[in-house]
Short mmCIF file of N, CA and C in Angstrom, two decimals:
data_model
loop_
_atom_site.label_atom_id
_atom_site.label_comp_id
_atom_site.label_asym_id
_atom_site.label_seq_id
_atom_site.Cartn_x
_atom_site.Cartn_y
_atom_site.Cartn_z
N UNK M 106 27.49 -102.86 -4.63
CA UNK M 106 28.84 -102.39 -4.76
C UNK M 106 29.72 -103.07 -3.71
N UNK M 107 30.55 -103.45 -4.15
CA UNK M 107 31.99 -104.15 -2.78
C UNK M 107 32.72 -103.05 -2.46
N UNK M 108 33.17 -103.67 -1.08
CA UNK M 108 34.38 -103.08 -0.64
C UNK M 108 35.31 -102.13 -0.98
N UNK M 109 35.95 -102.71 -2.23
CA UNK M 109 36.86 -102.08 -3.00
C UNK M 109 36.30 -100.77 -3.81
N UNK M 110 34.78 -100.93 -4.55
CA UNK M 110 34.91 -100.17 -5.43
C UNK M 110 34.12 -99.06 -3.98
N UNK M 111 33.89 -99.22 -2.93
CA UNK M 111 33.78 -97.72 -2.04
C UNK M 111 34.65 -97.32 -1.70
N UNK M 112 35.82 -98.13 -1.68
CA UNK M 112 36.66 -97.54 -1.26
C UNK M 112 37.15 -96.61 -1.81
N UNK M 113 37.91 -96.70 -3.52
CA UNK M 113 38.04 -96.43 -4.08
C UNK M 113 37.06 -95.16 -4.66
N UNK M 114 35.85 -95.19 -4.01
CA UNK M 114 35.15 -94.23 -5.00
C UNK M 114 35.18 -92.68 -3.43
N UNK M 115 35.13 -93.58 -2.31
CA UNK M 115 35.73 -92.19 -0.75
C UNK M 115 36.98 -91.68 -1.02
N UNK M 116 37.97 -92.20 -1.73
CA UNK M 116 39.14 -92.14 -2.06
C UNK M 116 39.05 -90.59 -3.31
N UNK M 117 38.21 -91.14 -4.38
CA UNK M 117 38.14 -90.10 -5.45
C UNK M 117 37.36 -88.83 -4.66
N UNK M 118 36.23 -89.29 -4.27
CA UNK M 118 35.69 -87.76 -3.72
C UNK M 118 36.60 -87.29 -2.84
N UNK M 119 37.36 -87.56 -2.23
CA UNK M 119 38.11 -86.54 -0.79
C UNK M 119 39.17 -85.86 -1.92
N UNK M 120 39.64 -86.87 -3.00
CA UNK M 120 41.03 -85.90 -3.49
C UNK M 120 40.42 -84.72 -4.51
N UNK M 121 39.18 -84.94 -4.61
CA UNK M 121 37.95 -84.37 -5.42
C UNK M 121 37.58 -83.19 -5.15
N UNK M 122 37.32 -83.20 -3.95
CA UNK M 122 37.23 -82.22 -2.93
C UNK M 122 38.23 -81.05 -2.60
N UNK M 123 39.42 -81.76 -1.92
CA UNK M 123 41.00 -80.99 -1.94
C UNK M 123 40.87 -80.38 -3.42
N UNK M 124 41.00 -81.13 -4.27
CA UNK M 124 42.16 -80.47 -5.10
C UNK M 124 41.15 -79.34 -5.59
N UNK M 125 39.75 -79.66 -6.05
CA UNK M 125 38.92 -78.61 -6.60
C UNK M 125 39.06 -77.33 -5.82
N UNK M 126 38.69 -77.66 -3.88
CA UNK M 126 38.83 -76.41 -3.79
C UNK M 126 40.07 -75.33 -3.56
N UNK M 127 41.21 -76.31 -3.86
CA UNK M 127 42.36 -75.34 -3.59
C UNK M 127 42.23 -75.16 -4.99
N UNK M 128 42.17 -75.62 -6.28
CA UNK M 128 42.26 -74.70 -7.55
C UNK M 128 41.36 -73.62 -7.67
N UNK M 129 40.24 -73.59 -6.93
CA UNK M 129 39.10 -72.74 -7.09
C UNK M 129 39.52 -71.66 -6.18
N UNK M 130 39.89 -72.02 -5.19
CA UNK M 130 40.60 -70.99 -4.08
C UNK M 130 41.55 -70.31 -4.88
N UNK M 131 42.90 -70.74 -5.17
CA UNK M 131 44.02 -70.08 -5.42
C UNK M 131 44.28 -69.75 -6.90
N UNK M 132 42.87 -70.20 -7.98
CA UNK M 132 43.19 -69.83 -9.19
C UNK M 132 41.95 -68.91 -9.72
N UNK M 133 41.13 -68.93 -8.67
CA UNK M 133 39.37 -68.58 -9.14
C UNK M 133 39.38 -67.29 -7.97
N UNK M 134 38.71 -67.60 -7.07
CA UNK M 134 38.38 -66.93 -5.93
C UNK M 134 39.21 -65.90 -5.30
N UNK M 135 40.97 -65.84 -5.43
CA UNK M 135 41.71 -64.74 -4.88
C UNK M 135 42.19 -64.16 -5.81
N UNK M 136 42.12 -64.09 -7.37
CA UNK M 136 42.44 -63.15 -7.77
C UNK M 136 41.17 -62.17 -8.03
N UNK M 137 39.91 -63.09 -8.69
CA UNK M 137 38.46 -62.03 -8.24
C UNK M 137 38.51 -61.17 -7.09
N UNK M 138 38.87 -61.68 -5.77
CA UNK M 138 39.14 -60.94 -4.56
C UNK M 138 40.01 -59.61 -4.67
N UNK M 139 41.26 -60.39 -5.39
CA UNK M 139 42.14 -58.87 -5.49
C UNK M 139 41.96 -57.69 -6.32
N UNK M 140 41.01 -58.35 -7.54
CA UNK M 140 40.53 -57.43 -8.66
C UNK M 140 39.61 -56.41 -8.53
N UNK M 141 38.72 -56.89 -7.12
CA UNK M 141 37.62 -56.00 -7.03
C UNK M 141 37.73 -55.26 -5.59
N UNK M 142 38.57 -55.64 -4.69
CA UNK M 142 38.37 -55.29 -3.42
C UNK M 142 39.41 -54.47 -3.26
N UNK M 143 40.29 -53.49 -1.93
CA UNK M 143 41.10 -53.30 -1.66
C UNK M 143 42.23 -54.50 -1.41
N UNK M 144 43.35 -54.03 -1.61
CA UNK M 144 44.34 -54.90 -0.92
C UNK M 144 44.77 -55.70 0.31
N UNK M 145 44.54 -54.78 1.03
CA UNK M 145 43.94 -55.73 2.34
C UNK M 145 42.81 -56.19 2.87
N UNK M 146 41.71 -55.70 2.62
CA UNK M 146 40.69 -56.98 2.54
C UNK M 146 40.75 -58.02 1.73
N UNK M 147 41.09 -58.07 0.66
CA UNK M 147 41.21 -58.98 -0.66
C UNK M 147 41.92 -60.27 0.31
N UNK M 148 43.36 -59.91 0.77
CA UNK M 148 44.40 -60.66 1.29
C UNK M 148 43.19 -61.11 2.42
N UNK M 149 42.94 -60.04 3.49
CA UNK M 149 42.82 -61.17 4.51
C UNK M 149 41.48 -62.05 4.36
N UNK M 150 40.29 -61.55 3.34
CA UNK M 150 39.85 -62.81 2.36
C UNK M 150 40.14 -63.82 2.44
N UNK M 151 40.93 -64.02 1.35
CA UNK M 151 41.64 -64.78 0.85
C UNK M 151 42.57 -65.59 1.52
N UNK M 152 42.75 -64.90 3.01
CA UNK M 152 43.79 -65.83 3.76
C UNK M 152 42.52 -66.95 4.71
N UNK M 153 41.43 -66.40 4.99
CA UNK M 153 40.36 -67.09 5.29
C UNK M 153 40.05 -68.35 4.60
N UNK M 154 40.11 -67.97 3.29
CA UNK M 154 39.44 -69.02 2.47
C UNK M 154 40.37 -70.27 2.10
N UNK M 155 41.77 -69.50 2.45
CA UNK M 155 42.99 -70.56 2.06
C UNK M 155 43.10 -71.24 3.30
N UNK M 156 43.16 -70.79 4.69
CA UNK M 156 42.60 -71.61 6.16
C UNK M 156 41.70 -72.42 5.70
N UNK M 157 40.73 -72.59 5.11
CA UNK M 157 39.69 -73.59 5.33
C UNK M 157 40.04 -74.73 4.22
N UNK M 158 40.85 -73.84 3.20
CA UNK M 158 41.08 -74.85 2.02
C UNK M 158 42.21 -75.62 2.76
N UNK M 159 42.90 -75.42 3.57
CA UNK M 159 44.24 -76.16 4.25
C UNK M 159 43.46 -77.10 5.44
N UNK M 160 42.44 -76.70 5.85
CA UNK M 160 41.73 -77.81 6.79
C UNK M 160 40.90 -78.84 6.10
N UNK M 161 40.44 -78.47 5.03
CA UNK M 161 39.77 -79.63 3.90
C UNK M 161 41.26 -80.20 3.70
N UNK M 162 41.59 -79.86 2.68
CA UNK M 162 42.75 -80.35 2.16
C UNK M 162 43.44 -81.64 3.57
N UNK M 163 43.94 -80.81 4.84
CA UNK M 163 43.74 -82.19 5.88
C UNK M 163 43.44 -82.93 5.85
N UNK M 164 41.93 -83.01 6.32
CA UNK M 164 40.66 -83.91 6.23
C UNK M 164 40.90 -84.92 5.11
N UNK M 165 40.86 -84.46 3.98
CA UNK M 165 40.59 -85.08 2.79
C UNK M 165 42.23 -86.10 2.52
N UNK M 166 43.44 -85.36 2.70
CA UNK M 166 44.52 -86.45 2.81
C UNK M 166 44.48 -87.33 3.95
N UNK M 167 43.73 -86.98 5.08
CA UNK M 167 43.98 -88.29 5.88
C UNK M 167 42.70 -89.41 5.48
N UNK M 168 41.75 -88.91 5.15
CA UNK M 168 40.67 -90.13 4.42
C UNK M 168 41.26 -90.88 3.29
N UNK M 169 41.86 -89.82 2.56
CA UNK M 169 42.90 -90.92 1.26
C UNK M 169 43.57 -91.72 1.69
N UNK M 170 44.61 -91.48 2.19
CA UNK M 170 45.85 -92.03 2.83
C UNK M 170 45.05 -93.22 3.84
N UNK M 171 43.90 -92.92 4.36
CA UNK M 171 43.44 -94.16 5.75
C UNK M 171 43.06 -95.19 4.72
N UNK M 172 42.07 -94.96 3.62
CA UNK M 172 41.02 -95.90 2.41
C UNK M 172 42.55 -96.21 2.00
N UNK M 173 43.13 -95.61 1.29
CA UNK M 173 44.19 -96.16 0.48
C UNK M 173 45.19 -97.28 1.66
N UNK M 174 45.20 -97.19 2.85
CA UNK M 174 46.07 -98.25 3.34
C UNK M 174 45.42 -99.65 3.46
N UNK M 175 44.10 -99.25 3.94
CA UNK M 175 43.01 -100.26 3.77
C UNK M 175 43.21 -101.41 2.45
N UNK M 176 43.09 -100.11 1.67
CA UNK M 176 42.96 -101.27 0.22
C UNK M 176 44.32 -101.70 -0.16
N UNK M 177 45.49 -101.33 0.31
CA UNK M 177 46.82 -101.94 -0.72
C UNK M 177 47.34 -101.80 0.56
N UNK M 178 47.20 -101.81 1.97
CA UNK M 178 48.51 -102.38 3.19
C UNK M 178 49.37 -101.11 3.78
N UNK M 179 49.97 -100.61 4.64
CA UNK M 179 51.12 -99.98 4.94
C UNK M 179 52.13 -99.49 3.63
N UNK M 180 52.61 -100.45 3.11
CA UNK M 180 53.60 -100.19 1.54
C UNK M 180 53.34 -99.97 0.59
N UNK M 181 51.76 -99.97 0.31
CA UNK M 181 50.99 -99.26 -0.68
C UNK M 181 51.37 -97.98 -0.20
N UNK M 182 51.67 -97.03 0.43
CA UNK M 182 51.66 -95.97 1.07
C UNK M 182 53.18 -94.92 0.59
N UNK M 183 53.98 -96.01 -0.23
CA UNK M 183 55.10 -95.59 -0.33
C UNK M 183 54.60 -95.39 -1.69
N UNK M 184 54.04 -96.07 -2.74
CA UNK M 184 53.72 -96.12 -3.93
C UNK M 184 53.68 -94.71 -4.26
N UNK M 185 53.57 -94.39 -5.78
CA UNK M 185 54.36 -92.88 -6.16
C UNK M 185 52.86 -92.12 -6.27
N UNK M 186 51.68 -92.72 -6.39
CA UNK M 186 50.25 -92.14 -6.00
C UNK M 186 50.10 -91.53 -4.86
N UNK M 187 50.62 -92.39 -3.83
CA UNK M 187 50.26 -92.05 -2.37
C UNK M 187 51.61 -90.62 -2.08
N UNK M 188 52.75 -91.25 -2.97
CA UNK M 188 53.97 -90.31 -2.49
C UNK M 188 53.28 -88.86 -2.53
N UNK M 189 52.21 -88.59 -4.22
CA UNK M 189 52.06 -87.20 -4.21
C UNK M 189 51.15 -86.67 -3.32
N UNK M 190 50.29 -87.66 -2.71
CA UNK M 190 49.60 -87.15 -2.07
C UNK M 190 50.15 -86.92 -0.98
N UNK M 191 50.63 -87.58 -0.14
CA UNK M 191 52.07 -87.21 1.21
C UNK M 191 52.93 -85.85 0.92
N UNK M 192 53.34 -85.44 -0.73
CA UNK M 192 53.79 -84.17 -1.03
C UNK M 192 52.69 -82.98 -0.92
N UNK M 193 51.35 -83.41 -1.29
CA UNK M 193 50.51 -82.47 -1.15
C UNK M 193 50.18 -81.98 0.06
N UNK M 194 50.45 -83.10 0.99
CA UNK M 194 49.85 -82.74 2.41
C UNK M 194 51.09 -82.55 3.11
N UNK M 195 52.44 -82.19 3.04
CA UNK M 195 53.44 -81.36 3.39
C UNK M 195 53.27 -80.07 2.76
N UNK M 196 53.18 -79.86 1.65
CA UNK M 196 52.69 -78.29 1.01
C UNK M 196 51.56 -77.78 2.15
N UNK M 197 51.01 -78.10 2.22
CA UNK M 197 49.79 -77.79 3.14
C UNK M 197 50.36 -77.45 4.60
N UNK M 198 50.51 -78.37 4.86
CA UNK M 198 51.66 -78.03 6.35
C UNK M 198 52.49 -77.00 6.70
N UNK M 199 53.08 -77.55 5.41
CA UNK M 199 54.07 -76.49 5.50
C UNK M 199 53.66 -74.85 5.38
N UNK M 200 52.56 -74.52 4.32
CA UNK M 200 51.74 -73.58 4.16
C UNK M 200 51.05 -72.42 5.55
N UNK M 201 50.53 -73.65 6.14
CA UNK M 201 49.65 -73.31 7.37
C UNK M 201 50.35 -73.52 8.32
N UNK M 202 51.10 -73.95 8.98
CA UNK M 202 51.78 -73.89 9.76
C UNK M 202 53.24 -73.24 10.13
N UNK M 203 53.64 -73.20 9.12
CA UNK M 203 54.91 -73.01 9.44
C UNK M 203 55.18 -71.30 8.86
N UNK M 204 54.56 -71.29 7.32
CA UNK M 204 54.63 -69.82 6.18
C UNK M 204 53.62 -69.33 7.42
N UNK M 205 52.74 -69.50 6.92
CA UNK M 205 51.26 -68.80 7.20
C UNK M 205 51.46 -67.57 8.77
N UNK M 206 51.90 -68.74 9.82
CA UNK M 206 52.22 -67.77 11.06
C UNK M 206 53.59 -66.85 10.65
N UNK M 207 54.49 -66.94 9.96
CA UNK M 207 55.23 -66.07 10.33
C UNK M 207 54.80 -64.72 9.19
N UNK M 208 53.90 -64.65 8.12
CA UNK M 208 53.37 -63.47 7.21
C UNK M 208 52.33 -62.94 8.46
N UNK M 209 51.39 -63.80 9.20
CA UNK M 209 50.81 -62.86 10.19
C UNK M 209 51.52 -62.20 11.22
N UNK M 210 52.38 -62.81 11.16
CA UNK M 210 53.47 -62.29 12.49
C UNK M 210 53.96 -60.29 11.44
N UNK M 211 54.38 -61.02 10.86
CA UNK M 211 54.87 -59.69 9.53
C UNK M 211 53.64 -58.60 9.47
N UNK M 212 52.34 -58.54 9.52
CA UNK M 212 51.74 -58.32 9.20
C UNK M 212 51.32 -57.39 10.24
N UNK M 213 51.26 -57.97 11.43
CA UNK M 213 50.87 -57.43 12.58
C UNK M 213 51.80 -56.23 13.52
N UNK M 214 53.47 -56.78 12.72
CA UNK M 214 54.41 -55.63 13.06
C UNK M 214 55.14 -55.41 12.06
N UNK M 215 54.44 -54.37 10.86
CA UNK M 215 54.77 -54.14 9.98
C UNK M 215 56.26 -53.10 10.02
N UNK M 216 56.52 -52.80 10.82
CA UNK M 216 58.27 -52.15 11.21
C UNK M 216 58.67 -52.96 12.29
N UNK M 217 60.24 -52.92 12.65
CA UNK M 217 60.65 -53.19 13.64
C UNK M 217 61.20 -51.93 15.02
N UNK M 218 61.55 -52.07 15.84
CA UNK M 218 61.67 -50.67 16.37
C UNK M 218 62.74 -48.90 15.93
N UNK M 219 63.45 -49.76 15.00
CA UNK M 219 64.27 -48.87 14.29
C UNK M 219 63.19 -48.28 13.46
N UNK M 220 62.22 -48.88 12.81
CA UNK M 220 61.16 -48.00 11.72
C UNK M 220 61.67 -48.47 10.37
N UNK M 221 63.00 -49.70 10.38
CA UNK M 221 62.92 -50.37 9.42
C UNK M 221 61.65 -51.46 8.99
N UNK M 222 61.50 -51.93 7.88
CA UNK M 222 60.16 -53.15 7.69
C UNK M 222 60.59 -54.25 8.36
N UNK M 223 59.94 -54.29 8.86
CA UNK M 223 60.20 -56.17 10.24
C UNK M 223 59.95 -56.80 8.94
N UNK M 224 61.40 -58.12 9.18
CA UNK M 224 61.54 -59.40 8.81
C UNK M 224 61.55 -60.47 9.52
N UNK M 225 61.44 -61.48 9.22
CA UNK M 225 61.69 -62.80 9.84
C UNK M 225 63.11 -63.57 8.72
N UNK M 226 63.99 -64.35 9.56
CA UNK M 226 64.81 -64.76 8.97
C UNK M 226 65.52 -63.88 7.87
N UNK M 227 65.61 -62.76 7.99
CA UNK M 227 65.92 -62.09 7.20
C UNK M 227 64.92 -61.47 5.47
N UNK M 228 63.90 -62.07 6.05
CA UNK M 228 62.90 -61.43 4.63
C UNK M 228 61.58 -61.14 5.15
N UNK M 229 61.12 -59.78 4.53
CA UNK M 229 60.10 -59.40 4.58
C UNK M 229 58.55 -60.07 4.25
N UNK M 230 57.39 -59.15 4.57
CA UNK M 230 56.12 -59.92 4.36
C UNK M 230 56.50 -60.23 2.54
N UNK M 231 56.86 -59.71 1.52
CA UNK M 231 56.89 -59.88 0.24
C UNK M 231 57.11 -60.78 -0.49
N UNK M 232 58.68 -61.02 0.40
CA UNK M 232 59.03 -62.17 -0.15
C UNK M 232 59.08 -63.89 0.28
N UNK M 233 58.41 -63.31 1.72
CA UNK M 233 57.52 -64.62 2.66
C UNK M 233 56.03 -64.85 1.78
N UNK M 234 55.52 -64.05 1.27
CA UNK M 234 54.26 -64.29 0.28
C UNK M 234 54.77 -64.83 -0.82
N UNK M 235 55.94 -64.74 -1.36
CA UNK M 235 56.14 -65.29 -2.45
C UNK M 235 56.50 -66.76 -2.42
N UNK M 236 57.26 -67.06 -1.13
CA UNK M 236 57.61 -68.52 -0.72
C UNK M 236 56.28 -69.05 -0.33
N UNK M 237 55.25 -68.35 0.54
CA UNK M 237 53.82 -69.25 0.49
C UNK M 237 52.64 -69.54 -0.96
N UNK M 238 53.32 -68.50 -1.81
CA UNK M 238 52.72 -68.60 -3.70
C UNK M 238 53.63 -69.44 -4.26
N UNK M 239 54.58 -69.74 -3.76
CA UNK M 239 55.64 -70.91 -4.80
C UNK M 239 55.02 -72.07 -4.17
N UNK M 240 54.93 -72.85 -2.92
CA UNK M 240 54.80 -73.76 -2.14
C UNK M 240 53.23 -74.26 -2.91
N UNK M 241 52.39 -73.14 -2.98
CA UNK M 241 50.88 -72.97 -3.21
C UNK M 241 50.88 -73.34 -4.61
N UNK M 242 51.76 -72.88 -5.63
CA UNK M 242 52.08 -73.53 -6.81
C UNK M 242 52.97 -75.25 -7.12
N UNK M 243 53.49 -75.07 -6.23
CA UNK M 243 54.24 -76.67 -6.31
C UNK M 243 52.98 -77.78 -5.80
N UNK M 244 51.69 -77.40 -5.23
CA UNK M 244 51.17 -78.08 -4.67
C UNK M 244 50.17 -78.48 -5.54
N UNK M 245 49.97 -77.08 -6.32
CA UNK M 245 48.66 -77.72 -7.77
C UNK M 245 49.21 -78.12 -8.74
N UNK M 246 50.62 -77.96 -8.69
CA UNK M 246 51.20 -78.77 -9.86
C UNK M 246 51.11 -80.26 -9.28
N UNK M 247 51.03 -80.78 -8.22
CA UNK M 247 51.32 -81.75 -7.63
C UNK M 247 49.64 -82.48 -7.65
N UNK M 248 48.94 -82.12 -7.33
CA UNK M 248 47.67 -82.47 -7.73
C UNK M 248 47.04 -82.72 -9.50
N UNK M 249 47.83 -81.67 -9.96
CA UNK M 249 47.76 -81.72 -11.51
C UNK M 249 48.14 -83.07 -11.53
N UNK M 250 49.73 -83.97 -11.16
CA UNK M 250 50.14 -84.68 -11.38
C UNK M 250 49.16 -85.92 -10.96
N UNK M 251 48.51 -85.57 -9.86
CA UNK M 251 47.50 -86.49 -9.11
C UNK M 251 46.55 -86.96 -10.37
N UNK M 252 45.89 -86.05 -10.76
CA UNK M 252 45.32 -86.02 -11.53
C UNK M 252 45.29 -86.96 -12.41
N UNK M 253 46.24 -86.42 -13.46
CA UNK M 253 46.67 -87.25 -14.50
C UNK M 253 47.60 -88.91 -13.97
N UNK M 254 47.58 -88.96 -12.91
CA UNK M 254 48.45 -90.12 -12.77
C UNK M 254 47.38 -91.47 -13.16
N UNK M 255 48.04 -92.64 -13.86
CA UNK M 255 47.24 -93.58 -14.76
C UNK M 255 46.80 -94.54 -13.76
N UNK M 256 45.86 -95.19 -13.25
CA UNK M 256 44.87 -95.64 -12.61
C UNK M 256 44.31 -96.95 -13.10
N UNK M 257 44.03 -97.90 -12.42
CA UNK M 257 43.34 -99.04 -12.72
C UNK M 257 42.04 -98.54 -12.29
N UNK M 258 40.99 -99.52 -12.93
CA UNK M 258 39.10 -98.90 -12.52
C UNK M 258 39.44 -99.74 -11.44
N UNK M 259 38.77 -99.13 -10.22
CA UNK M 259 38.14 -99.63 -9.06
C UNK M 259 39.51 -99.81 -8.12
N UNK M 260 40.58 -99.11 -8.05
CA UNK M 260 41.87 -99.34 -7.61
C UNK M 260 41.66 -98.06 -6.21
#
């Protein structure tokens, strides 16, 4: 086997990897969770399993993105393959870093000292879960797109 076609084939398993287990995570595994468990175990489950799927998911875009510069240069990198994957791994970011701490923040001071429900920026844990389930949806649509995007063999 050459160069190219390992590259190309470290390339398929890492996005292989990501994308399976965030669909398996966020389309398989947390609603079973919510169906059978209480509500808050289910969640903080599920927030476990979505931590690890956001540290694969890492891992696995910076092995793409490193093989993929390898094989097509720096400006291969702009190409609309690599773009979704650069979108996938801002979803992610953005997910875990940025959503993620402020629903635990919510979570942990579920009122504020009035005995109203603590918000951040003006919105509650509800509708901060719903911006980390939209983000979480724009991201498998974005892999969907990965997916299906048309491919040369051994590229």
């Amino acid at each position: 086997m050459d160069e190219r076609s390992w590259n190309s084939r470290l390339r398929q398993l890492a996005m292989t990897l990501w994308i399976g287990g965030q669909w398996l995570a966020g389309w398989g595994v947390a609603p079973i969770l919510f169906a059978r468990l209480d509500t808050q175990l289910a969640g903080e489950l599920a927030g476990r399993v979505f931590t690890l799927v956001e540290w694969l998911g890492l891992a696995c875009a910076l092995v793409w993105l490193g093989f993929y510069a390898l094989r097509h240069g720096g400006a291969g990198l702009r190409r609309g393959e690599a773009r979704l994957v650069w979108a996938m791994l801002a979803c992610s970011l953005a997910n875990q870093w940025l959503i993620h701490p402020v629903i635990e923040r919510l979570k942990a001071m579920p009122v504020d000292a009035a005995g109203a429900p603590a918000q951040m920026l003006g919105l509650g844990f509800g509708p901060w879960h719903g911006v980390s389930s939209s983000v979480y949806l724009l991201q498998s649509l974005l892999a969907l797109a990965w997916v299906l995007w048309p491919r040369r063999r051994g590229d």
